[in-house]
Amino acid sequence: FDSNSDAGKFTSGLFSYPTTYVVDKNGNIVGEPIVGAITEKNQAKTLEKLIDQALQVK
């Protein structure tokens, strides 16, 4: 990506792959990203909470 593009600016903050973002229907990032693979129950619960928050946006 061009480092000055929106994609370039967004990806400059990524330090690990995969990085999971939850985005609401208005395009806003909900909560903090989950860095790394979602392999533990607490990570899955965090993801579920973020999805629930995203779905509540009107």
Tab-separated table of C-alpha atoms in Angstrom:
chain	number	residue	atom	x	y	z
A	1	PHE	CA	0.000	0.000	0.000
A	2	ASP	CA	0.993	3.590	-0.500
A	3	SER	CA	1.854	4.690	3.050
A	4	ASN	CA	-0.104	7.929	2.535
A	5	SER	CA	-3.295	6.150	1.458
A	6	ASP	CA	-6.098	5.328	3.910
A	7	ALA	CA	-5.175	1.641	3.690
A	8	GLY	CA	-1.513	2.421	4.267
A	9	LYS	CA	-2.257	4.558	7.313
A	10	PHE	CA	-4.593	1.885	8.704
A	11	THR	CA	-2.150	-0.985	8.250
A	12	SER	CA	0.781	0.940	9.720
A	13	GLY	CA	-0.607	0.084	13.173
A	14	LEU	CA	-0.686	-3.667	12.561
A	15	PHE	CA	1.981	-5.619	14.390
A	16	SER	CA	0.723	-9.183	14.093
A	17	TYR	CA	-1.266	-11.283	11.665
A	18	PRO	CA	-4.049	-12.039	11.928
A	19	THR	CA	-5.505	-8.955	13.570
A	20	THR	CA	-9.280	-9.004	14.031
A	21	TYR	CA	-11.325	-5.819	13.894
A	22	VAL	CA	-15.072	-5.573	14.458
A	23	VAL	CA	-16.751	-2.851	12.412
A	24	ASP	CA	-20.297	-1.590	12.992
A	25	LYS	CA	-22.778	-0.844	10.210
A	26	ASN	CA	-21.594	2.778	10.111
A	27	GLY	CA	-18.017	1.715	9.435
A	28	ASN	CA	-16.688	2.492	12.912
A	29	ILE	CA	-14.212	0.162	14.591
A	30	VAL	CA	-15.717	-1.274	17.776
A	31	GLY	CA	-13.368	-1.757	20.730
A	32	GLU	CA	-9.738	-2.725	20.443
A	33	PRO	CA	-8.403	-5.127	17.812
A	34	ILE	CA	-7.719	-8.728	18.771
A	35	VAL	CA	-4.119	-9.482	17.835
A	36	GLY	CA	-3.187	-12.997	16.805
A	37	ALA	CA	-5.307	-16.072	16.253
A	38	ILE	CA	-8.473	-16.457	18.304
A	39	THR	CA	-7.650	-19.725	20.026
A	40	GLU	CA	-8.746	-19.290	23.623
A	41	LYS	CA	-12.218	-19.075	25.120
A	42	ASN	CA	-11.544	-15.620	26.571
A	43	GLN	CA	-10.591	-14.326	23.111
A	44	ALA	CA	-13.778	-15.822	21.656
A	45	LYS	CA	-15.850	-14.197	24.411
A	46	THR	CA	-14.181	-10.855	23.736
A	47	LEU	CA	-15.016	-11.197	20.045
A	48	GLU	CA	-18.645	-12.087	20.855
A	49	LYS	CA	-18.953	-8.999	23.093
A	50	LEU	CA	-17.544	-6.761	20.353
A	51	ILE	CA	-19.952	-8.227	17.805
A	52	ASP	CA	-22.864	-7.667	20.203
A	53	GLN	CA	-21.766	-4.029	20.628
A	54	ALA	CA	-21.562	-3.572	16.866
A	55	LEU	CA	-25.052	-4.992	16.384
A	56	GLN	CA	-26.516	-2.546	18.924
A	57	VAL	CA	-25.507	0.504	16.866
A	58	LYS	CA	-28.551	2.223	15.393
